[in-house]
């Protein structure tokens, strides 16, 4: 999920079908081997030799990166120049609908469980909101973005409550704090905001 947005944007900008093909193959590989059957949420990893799915399919940031890859494909390609466009659009619809059932106060936690008592993970939330915005599923205003993240912002202006980096599959951080990733995602959300 992390490399696909760059490949898609590069491929579209420079008419590089090789880059677009690489992104499509990566996304399709995950669709074929790495999704949980009911939710279509991606498992954390796939063991390449025997295609065994590893880690949880509820890790929020992993779902976010998968959603961003789908969103970039949906936004920057179309059914005429991407043979997988409808497949990717369908996948986005499925995860969007399933994630909305597990959303609380417009947010999600480090692991997606729909529990209002779960600590919010601002990186998961920002990734998913940005993906939904790029894919045309939701359109947030500056005011709506500020409202969602206001109580997770420090007095110095940092977005707080981002889970730390994973150590490996099934080894997730128990620490939360500010993060450059989340700061950048929030700026991207604001740059895509619908201003009324």
Coordinates of N, CA and C in Angstrom, one line a residue:
X1 N 0.8 -1.2 0.0 CA 0.0 0.0 0.0 C 0.8 1.3 0.0
X2 N 2.0 1.2 0.6 CA 2.8 2.5 0.7 C 3.4 2.9 -0.6
X3 N 3.8 1.9 -1.4 CA 4.5 2.3 -2.6 C 3.5 2.5 -3.8
X4 N 2.3 2.0 -3.7 CA 1.4 2.1 -4.8 C 1.0 3.5 -5.2
X5 N 0.7 4.4 -4.2 CA 0.3 5.7 -4.5 C 1.4 6.4 -5.3
X6 N 2.6 6.2 -5.0 CA 3.7 6.8 -5.7 C 3.8 6.3 -7.1
X7 N 3.7 5.0 -7.3 CA 3.7 4.4 -8.6 C 2.6 4.9 -9.5
X8 N 1.4 5.0 -8.9 CA 0.3 5.4 -9.7 C 0.4 6.9 -10.1
X9 N 0.8 7.7 -9.2 CA 1.0 9.1 -9.5 C 2.1 9.3 -10.5
X10 N 3.2 8.6 -10.4 CA 4.3 8.7 -11.3 C 3.8 8.2 -12.7
X11 N 3.2 7.0 -12.7 CA 2.7 6.4 -14.0 C 1.8 7.3 -14.7
X12 N 0.8 8.0 -14.0 CA -0.1 8.9 -14.7 C 0.6 10.1 -15.2
X13 N 1.4 10.7 -14.3 CA 2.1 11.9 -14.7 C 3.0 11.8 -15.9
X14 N 3.8 10.7 -15.9 CA 4.8 10.5 -17.0 C 4.4 9.4 -18.0
X15 N 3.1 9.1 -18.0 CA 2.6 8.1 -18.9 C 3.4 6.8 -18.9
X16 N 3.8 6.4 -17.7 CA 4.6 5.2 -17.6 C 3.7 4.0 -17.2
X17 N 3.5 3.2 -18.3 CA 2.6 2.0 -18.0 C 3.3 0.9 -17.2
X18 N 4.6 0.9 -17.2 CA 5.3 0.0 -16.3 C 5.0 0.3 -14.8
X19 N 5.1 1.5 -14.4 CA 4.8 1.9 -13.0 C 3.3 1.6 -12.7
X20 N 2.4 1.9 -13.6 CA 1.0 1.6 -13.3 C 0.8 0.1 -13.2
X21 N 1.4 -0.6 -14.1 CA 1.3 -2.1 -14.0 C 1.8 -2.7 -12.7
X22 N 2.9 -2.1 -12.2 CA 3.5 -2.6 -11.0 C 2.5 -2.3 -9.8
X23 N 1.9 -1.1 -9.8 CA 0.9 -0.8 -8.8 C -0.3 -1.7 -8.8
X24 N -0.8 -2.0 -10.0 CA -1.9 -2.9 -10.2 C -1.6 -4.3 -9.7
X25 N -0.4 -4.8 -10.1 CA 0.0 -6.1 -9.6 C 0.1 -6.2 -8.1
X26 N 0.6 -5.2 -7.5 CA 0.7 -5.2 -6.0 C -0.7 -5.2 -5.4
X27 N -1.6 -4.4 -5.9 CA -2.9 -4.3 -5.3 C -3.6 -5.6 -5.5
X28 N -3.5 -6.1 -6.8 CA -4.2 -7.4 -7.1 C -3.6 -8.6 -6.3
X29 N -2.3 -8.6 -6.0 CA -1.7 -9.6 -5.3 C -2.4 -9.7 -3.9
X30 N -2.5 -8.5 -3.3 CA -3.1 -8.4 -1.9 C -4.6 -8.8 -2.0
X31 N -5.3 -8.5 -3.0 CA -6.7 -8.9 -3.2 C -6.8 -10.4 -3.3
X32 N -5.9 -11.0 -4.0 CA -6.0 -12.4 -4.2 C -5.5 -13.2 -3.0
X33 N -4.5 -12.8 -2.3 CA -3.9 -13.6 -1.2 C -3.9 -13.0 0.2
X34 N -4.2 -11.7 0.3 CA -4.0 -11.1 1.6 C -5.3 -10.5 2.3
X35 N -6.5 -10.8 1.8 CA -7.6 -10.2 2.4 C -8.4 -11.2 3.3
X36 N -9.0 -10.7 4.3 CA -9.9 -11.5 5.1 C -11.2 -11.6 4.3
X37 N -11.8 -12.8 4.3 CA -12.9 -13.0 3.4 C -14.1 -12.2 3.6
X38 N -14.5 -11.9 4.8 CA -15.8 -11.2 5.0 C -15.7 -9.7 5.0
X39 N -14.7 -9.2 5.6 CA -14.5 -7.7 5.6 C -13.7 -7.1 4.5
X40 N -12.9 -8.0 3.9 CA -11.9 -7.5 2.8 C -10.8 -6.7 3.4
X41 N -10.7 -6.7 4.8 CA -9.5 -6.0 5.4 C -8.3 -6.8 5.1
X42 N -7.2 -6.1 4.8 CA -5.9 -6.8 4.6 C -5.2 -7.3 5.8
X43 N -4.7 -8.5 5.7 CA -3.8 -9.0 6.8 C -2.5 -8.2 6.8
X44 N -1.8 -8.2 7.9 CA -0.6 -7.4 8.0 C 0.4 -7.8 6.9
X45 N 0.5 -9.0 6.6 CA 1.5 -9.5 5.7 C 1.1 -10.8 5.0
X46 N 1.8 -11.2 4.0 CA 1.7 -12.5 3.3 C 3.0 -13.1 3.3
X47 N 3.1 -14.4 3.7 CA 4.3 -15.2 3.5 C 4.4 -15.5 2.1
X48 N 5.5 -15.0 1.4 CA 5.5 -15.1 -0.1 C 5.6 -16.5 -0.6
X49 N 6.3 -17.4 0.0 CA 6.5 -18.7 -0.5 C 5.3 -19.5 -0.6
X50 N 4.5 -19.5 0.5 CA 3.3 -20.3 0.6 C 2.0 -19.6 0.7
X51 N 2.0 -18.3 0.6 CA 0.8 -17.4 0.6 C 0.0 -17.5 1.9
X52 N 0.7 -17.8 3.0 CA 0.0 -17.8 4.3 C -0.2 -16.3 4.8
X53 N -1.4 -16.0 5.2 CA -1.7 -14.7 5.7 C -1.1 -14.6 7.1
X54 N -0.4 -13.5 7.4 CA 0.2 -13.3 8.7 C -0.3 -12.0 9.4
X55 N -0.4 -12.1 10.7 CA -0.8 -11.0 11.5 C -2.3 -10.7 11.4
X56 N -2.8 -9.7 12.1 CA -4.2 -9.5 12.1 C -4.7 -8.8 10.8
X57 N -6.0 -8.9 10.6 CA -6.6 -8.1 9.5 C -7.2 -6.9 10.0
X58 N -7.1 -6.6 11.3 CA -7.7 -5.5 11.9 C -6.7 -4.3 12.3
X59 N -5.5 -4.5 11.9 CA -4.5 -3.4 12.2 C -4.9 -2.2 11.3
X60 N -5.2 -1.1 12.0 CA -5.8 0.1 11.4 C -4.9 0.7 10.4
X61 N -3.6 0.9 10.7 CA -2.7 1.6 9.7 C -2.5 0.7 8.5
X62 N -2.5 -0.6 8.6 CA -2.4 -1.5 7.5 C -3.6 -1.3 6.6
X63 N -4.7 -1.3 7.2 CA -6.0 -1.1 6.4 C -5.9 0.3 5.7
X64 N -5.4 1.3 6.4 CA -5.3 2.6 5.9 C -4.4 2.7 4.6
X65 N -3.2 2.0 4.7 CA -2.3 2.0 3.5 C -3.0 1.3 2.4
X66 N -3.7 0.2 2.6 CA -4.4 -0.5 1.6 C -5.5 0.4 1.0
X67 N -6.2 1.1 1.8 CA -7.2 2.0 1.3 C -6.6 3.2 0.5
X68 N -5.5 3.7 0.9 CA -4.8 4.7 0.1 C -4.4 4.2 -1.2
X69 N -3.9 3.0 -1.3 CA -3.5 2.4 -2.6 C -4.8 2.3 -3.5
X70 N -5.9 1.8 -3.0 CA -7.1 1.7 -3.8 C -7.6 3.1 -4.2
X71 N -7.5 4.1 -3.3 CA -8.0 5.4 -3.5 C -7.2 6.1 -4.6
X72 N -5.9 6.0 -4.6 CA -5.1 6.6 -5.7 C -5.4 6.0 -7.0
X73 N -5.6 4.7 -7.1 CA -6.0 4.0 -8.3 C -7.3 4.5 -8.8
X74 N -8.3 4.6 -7.9 CA -9.6 5.1 -8.3 C -9.6 6.6 -8.7
X75 N -8.8 7.4 -8.1 CA -8.8 8.8 -8.4 C -8.0 9.1 -9.6
X76 N -6.9 8.5 -9.8 CA -6.0 8.8 -10.9 C -6.1 8.0 -12.2
X77 N -6.9 6.9 -12.1 CA -7.1 6.1 -13.3 C -8.6 6.0 -13.6
X78 N -9.0 5.3 -14.6 CA -10.5 5.2 -14.8 C -10.7 3.8 -15.5
X79 N -11.9 3.5 -15.8 CA -12.3 2.2 -16.4 C -11.7 2.1 -17.8
X80 N -11.4 3.2 -18.5 CA -10.9 3.1 -19.8 C -9.4 2.8 -19.9
X81 N -8.6 3.3 -18.9 CA -7.1 3.0 -18.9 C -6.6 2.1 -17.9
X82 N -7.5 1.5 -17.0 CA -7.1 0.6 -16.0 C -8.0 -0.6 -16.0
X83 N -7.6 -1.8 -16.5 CA -8.5 -2.9 -16.6 C -9.0 -3.4 -15.2
X84 N -8.3 -2.9 -14.1 CA -8.7 -3.4 -12.8 C -9.5 -2.3 -12.0
X85 N -9.9 -1.2 -12.7 CA -10.5 -0.1 -12.0 C -11.8 -0.6 -11.3
X86 N -12.7 -1.3 -12.0 CA -13.9 -1.7 -11.3 C -13.7 -2.6 -10.1
X87 N -12.7 -3.5 -10.2 CA -12.3 -4.4 -9.1 C -11.9 -3.5 -7.9
X88 N -11.0 -2.6 -8.2 CA -10.5 -1.7 -7.1 C -11.6 -0.9 -6.5
X89 N -12.5 -0.4 -7.4 CA -13.6 0.4 -6.9 C -14.6 -0.4 -6.0
X90 N -14.8 -1.6 -6.4 CA -15.6 -2.6 -5.6 C -15.0 -2.8 -4.3
X91 N -13.7 -3.1 -4.3 CA -12.9 -3.3 -3.0 C -13.1 -2.1 -2.1
X92 N -12.9 -0.9 -2.6 CA -13.1 0.3 -1.8 C -14.5 0.4 -1.2
X93 N -15.5 0.1 -2.0 CA -16.9 0.1 -1.5 C -17.1 -0.8 -0.4
X94 N -16.5 -2.0 -0.5 CA -16.6 -3.0 0.6 C -16.0 -2.6 1.9
X95 N -14.7 -2.1 1.8 CA -14.0 -1.8 3.0 C -14.6 -0.5 3.6
X96 N -15.0 0.4 2.7 CA -15.7 1.7 3.2 C -16.9 1.3 4.0
X97 N -17.8 0.5 3.5 CA -19.0 0.1 4.2 C -18.7 -0.6 5.5
X98 N -17.7 -1.5 5.5 CA -17.4 -2.2 6.7 C -16.7 -1.3 7.8
X99 N -15.9 -0.4 7.3 CA -15.2 0.5 8.3 C -16.2 1.5 8.9
X100 N -17.2 1.9 8.1 CA -18.2 2.8 8.7 C -19.0 2.2 9.8
X101 N -19.2 0.9 9.8 CA -19.9 0.2 10.9 C -19.0 0.1 12.1
X102 N -17.7 0.3 12.0 CA -16.8 0.2 13.1 C -16.2 1.6 13.5
X103 N -16.8 2.6 13.0 CA -16.3 4.0 13.3 C -17.0 4.5 14.5
X104 N -16.2 5.3 15.3 CA -16.8 5.9 16.5 C -16.3 7.3 16.5
X105 N -17.2 8.3 16.6 CA -16.8 9.7 16.6 C -15.9 10.1 15.4
X106 N -16.2 9.5 14.3 CA -15.4 9.7 13.1 C -14.0 9.2 13.2
X107 N -13.7 8.3 14.1 CA -12.3 7.8 14.3 C -12.3 6.3 14.4
X108 N -11.0 5.8 14.4 CA -10.8 4.4 14.5 C -9.5 4.3 15.4
X109 N -9.4 3.1 16.0 CA -8.2 2.9 16.9 C -7.1 2.2 16.2
X110 N -6.1 1.8 16.9 CA -4.9 1.2 16.4 C -5.3 -0.2 15.7
X111 N -6.3 -0.8 16.3 CA -6.9 -2.0 15.8 C -8.4 -1.7 15.6
X112 N -9.0 -2.1 14.5 CA -10.4 -1.8 14.2 C -11.3 -2.7 14.9
X113 N -12.0 -2.2 15.9 CA -12.9 -3.1 16.6 C -14.3 -2.4 16.9
X114 N -14.4 -1.1 16.6 CA -15.7 -0.4 16.8 C -16.0 -0.2 18.3
X115 N -15.1 -0.4 19.2 CA -15.3 -0.2 20.6 C -15.0 1.3 21.0
X116 N -16.0 2.0 21.5 CA -15.9 3.4 21.8 C -14.9 3.6 22.9
X117 N -14.5 2.6 23.7 CA -13.6 2.7 24.8 C -12.1 2.5 24.3
X118 N -11.9 2.1 23.0 CA -10.6 1.9 22.5 C -10.0 3.3 22.3
X119 N -8.7 3.4 22.5 CA -8.0 4.6 22.3 C -7.9 4.9 20.8
X120 N -8.2 6.2 20.4 CA -8.2 6.6 19.0 C -6.7 6.6 18.6
X121 N -6.5 6.1 17.4 CA -5.2 6.2 16.7 C -5.3 7.3 15.6
X122 N -4.7 8.4 15.8 CA -4.9 9.5 14.8 C -4.2 9.1 13.4
X123 N -3.2 8.3 13.4 CA -2.7 7.9 12.1 C -3.6 7.0 11.3
X124 N -4.3 6.1 12.0 CA -5.3 5.2 11.3 C -6.4 6.1 10.8
X125 N -6.9 7.0 11.7 CA -8.0 7.9 11.3 C -7.7 8.8 10.1
X126 N -6.5 9.4 10.2 CA -6.1 10.3 9.1 C -5.9 9.5 7.8
X127 N -5.3 8.3 7.8 CA -5.1 7.5 6.6 C -6.5 7.2 6.0
X128 N -7.4 6.7 6.8 CA -8.7 6.3 6.3 C -9.5 7.5 5.8
X129 N -9.5 8.6 6.5 CA -10.3 9.7 6.0 C -9.7 10.3 4.7
X130 N -8.3 10.3 4.6 CA -7.7 10.8 3.4 C -8.1 9.8 2.2
X131 N -8.0 8.5 2.5 CA -8.3 7.6 1.4 C -9.8 7.8 0.9
X132 N -10.7 7.9 1.9 CA -12.1 8.1 1.5 C -12.3 9.4 0.8
X133 N -11.6 10.4 1.1 CA -11.7 11.7 0.5 C -11.1 11.6 -1.0
X134 N -10.0 11.0 -1.1 CA -9.4 10.8 -2.5 C -10.2 10.0 -3.4
X135 N -10.8 8.9 -2.8 CA -11.7 8.0 -3.6 C -13.1 8.6 -3.9
X136 N -13.4 9.8 -3.3 CA -14.7 10.4 -3.5 C -15.8 9.8 -2.7
X137 N -15.4 9.1 -1.6 CA -16.4 8.6 -0.7 C -16.9 9.6 0.3
X138 N -16.1 10.5 0.7 CA -16.4 11.5 1.7 C -15.7 12.8 1.3
X139 N -16.3 13.9 1.7 CA -15.8 15.2 1.4 C -15.8 16.0 2.7
X140 N -14.7 16.3 3.3 CA -14.6 17.0 4.5 C -14.3 18.4 4.3
X141 N -14.8 19.3 5.1 CA -14.5 20.7 5.1 C -13.3 20.9 6.1
X142 N -12.7 22.1 6.0 CA -11.7 22.5 7.0 C -12.2 22.4 8.4
X143 N -13.5 22.9 8.6 CA -14.1 22.9 9.9 C -14.3 21.4 10.4
X144 N -14.8 20.5 9.5 CA -15.0 19.2 9.9 C -13.7 18.5 10.4
X145 N -12.6 18.7 9.6 CA -11.3 18.2 10.0 C -10.9 18.7 11.3
X146 N -11.0 20.0 11.5 CA -10.6 20.6 12.8 C -11.4 20.0 13.9
X147 N -12.7 19.8 13.7 CA -13.6 19.2 14.7 C -13.2 17.8 15.1
X148 N -12.9 17.0 14.1 CA -12.5 15.6 14.4 C -11.2 15.5 15.2
X149 N -10.2 16.3 14.8 CA -8.9 16.2 15.4 C -8.6 17.2 16.6
X150 N -9.5 18.1 16.9 CA -9.3 19.1 17.9 C -8.9 18.5 19.2
X151 N -9.6 17.5 19.7 CA -9.3 17.0 21.1 C -8.0 16.1 21.1
X152 N -7.5 15.8 19.9 CA -6.2 15.0 19.8 C -5.0 15.9 19.4
X153 N -5.2 17.2 19.5 CA -4.2 18.2 19.1 C -3.6 18.9 20.4
X154 N -2.3 18.9 20.5 CA -1.7 19.6 21.6 C -1.8 21.1 21.5
X155 N -1.5 21.8 22.6 CA -1.5 23.2 22.6 C -0.5 23.8 21.7
X156 N 0.6 23.0 21.3 CA 1.6 23.5 20.4 C 1.2 23.2 18.9
X157 N 0.0 22.6 18.7 CA -0.4 22.3 17.4 C -0.1 21.0 16.8
X158 N 0.5 20.1 17.6 CA 0.8 18.7 17.1 C -0.4 17.8 17.3
X159 N -0.6 17.0 16.2 CA -1.6 15.9 16.3 C -0.9 14.8 17.2
X160 N -1.6 14.5 18.3 CA -1.1 13.5 19.2 C -1.9 12.2 19.1
X161 N -1.6 11.2 19.9 CA -2.3 9.9 19.9 C -2.1 9.1 18.6
X162 N -0.9 9.1 18.1 CA -0.5 8.2 17.0 C 0.2 7.0 17.6
X163 N -0.2 5.8 17.2 CA 0.5 4.7 17.7 C 1.9 4.7 17.1
X164 N 2.9 4.1 17.9 CA 4.2 4.0 17.5 C 4.4 3.0 16.4
X165 N 5.6 3.0 15.8 CA 5.9 2.1 14.7 C 5.8 0.6 15.2
X166 N 5.4 -0.3 14.2 CA 5.4 -1.7 14.6 C 6.8 -2.2 14.6
X167 N 7.1 -3.2 15.4 CA 8.4 -3.8 15.5 C 8.5 -4.9 14.5
X168 N 7.4 -5.5 14.2 CA 7.3 -6.7 13.2 C 5.9 -7.1 13.2
X169 N 5.6 -8.1 12.4 CA 4.2 -8.7 12.4 C 3.9 -9.2 13.8
X170 N 2.7 -8.8 14.3 CA 2.2 -9.2 15.6 C 3.0 -8.5 16.8
X171 N 3.9 -7.5 16.5 CA 4.6 -6.8 17.5 C 4.3 -5.3 17.3
X172 N 3.3 -4.9 17.9 CA 2.8 -3.5 17.8 C 3.1 -2.6 19.0
X173 N 3.3 -1.4 18.7 CA 3.7 -0.4 19.8 C 2.5 -0.3 20.8
X174 N 2.9 -0.1 22.0 CA 1.9 0.2 23.1 C 2.0 1.7 23.4
X175 N 2.9 2.4 22.8 CA 3.1 3.8 23.0 C 2.4 4.7 22.0
X176 N 1.9 5.8 22.4 CA 1.2 6.7 21.5 C 1.8 8.1 21.7
X177 N 1.9 8.9 20.7 CA 2.4 10.3 20.8 C 2.2 11.0 19.5
X178 N 3.0 12.0 19.3 CA 3.0 12.8 18.0 C 3.8 12.1 17.0
X179 N 3.5 12.4 15.7 CA 4.2 11.7 14.6 C 4.2 12.6 13.4
X180 N 5.3 12.6 12.7 CA 5.4 13.3 11.4 C 4.4 12.8 10.4
X181 N 4.2 11.5 10.4 CA 3.3 10.8 9.4 C 1.9 11.4 9.6
X182 N 1.4 11.5 10.8 CA 0.1 12.0 11.0 C 0.0 13.5 10.7
X183 N 1.0 14.2 11.0 CA 1.0 15.7 10.7 C 0.9 15.8 9.2
X184 N 1.7 15.0 8.4 CA 1.6 15.1 6.9 C 0.2 14.7 6.4
X185 N -0.3 13.7 7.0 CA -1.6 13.2 6.5 C -2.7 14.3 6.8
X186 N -2.6 14.9 7.9 CA -3.6 16.0 8.2 C -3.5 17.1 7.2
X187 N -2.2 17.5 6.9 CA -2.0 18.5 5.9 C -2.6 18.1 4.5
X188 N -2.4 16.9 4.2 CA -3.0 16.4 2.9 C -4.5 16.4 3.0
X189 N -5.1 16.1 4.2 CA -6.6 16.2 4.3 C -7.0 17.6 4.1
X190 N -6.3 18.6 4.7 CA -6.7 20.0 4.6 C -6.5 20.5 3.1
X191 N -5.5 20.0 2.4 CA -5.3 20.4 1.0 C -6.4 19.9 0.1
X192 N -7.0 18.8 0.5 CA -8.1 18.2 -0.3 C -9.5 18.6 0.2
X193 N -9.5 19.4 1.3 CA -10.8 19.8 1.9 C -11.7 20.6 1.0
X194 N -13.0 20.3 1.2 CA -14.0 21.1 0.5 C -14.3 22.3 1.3
X195 N -14.0 23.5 0.8 CA -14.2 24.7 1.5 C -15.6 25.3 1.1
X196 N -16.3 25.7 2.1 CA -17.7 26.2 1.8 C -17.7 27.7 2.1

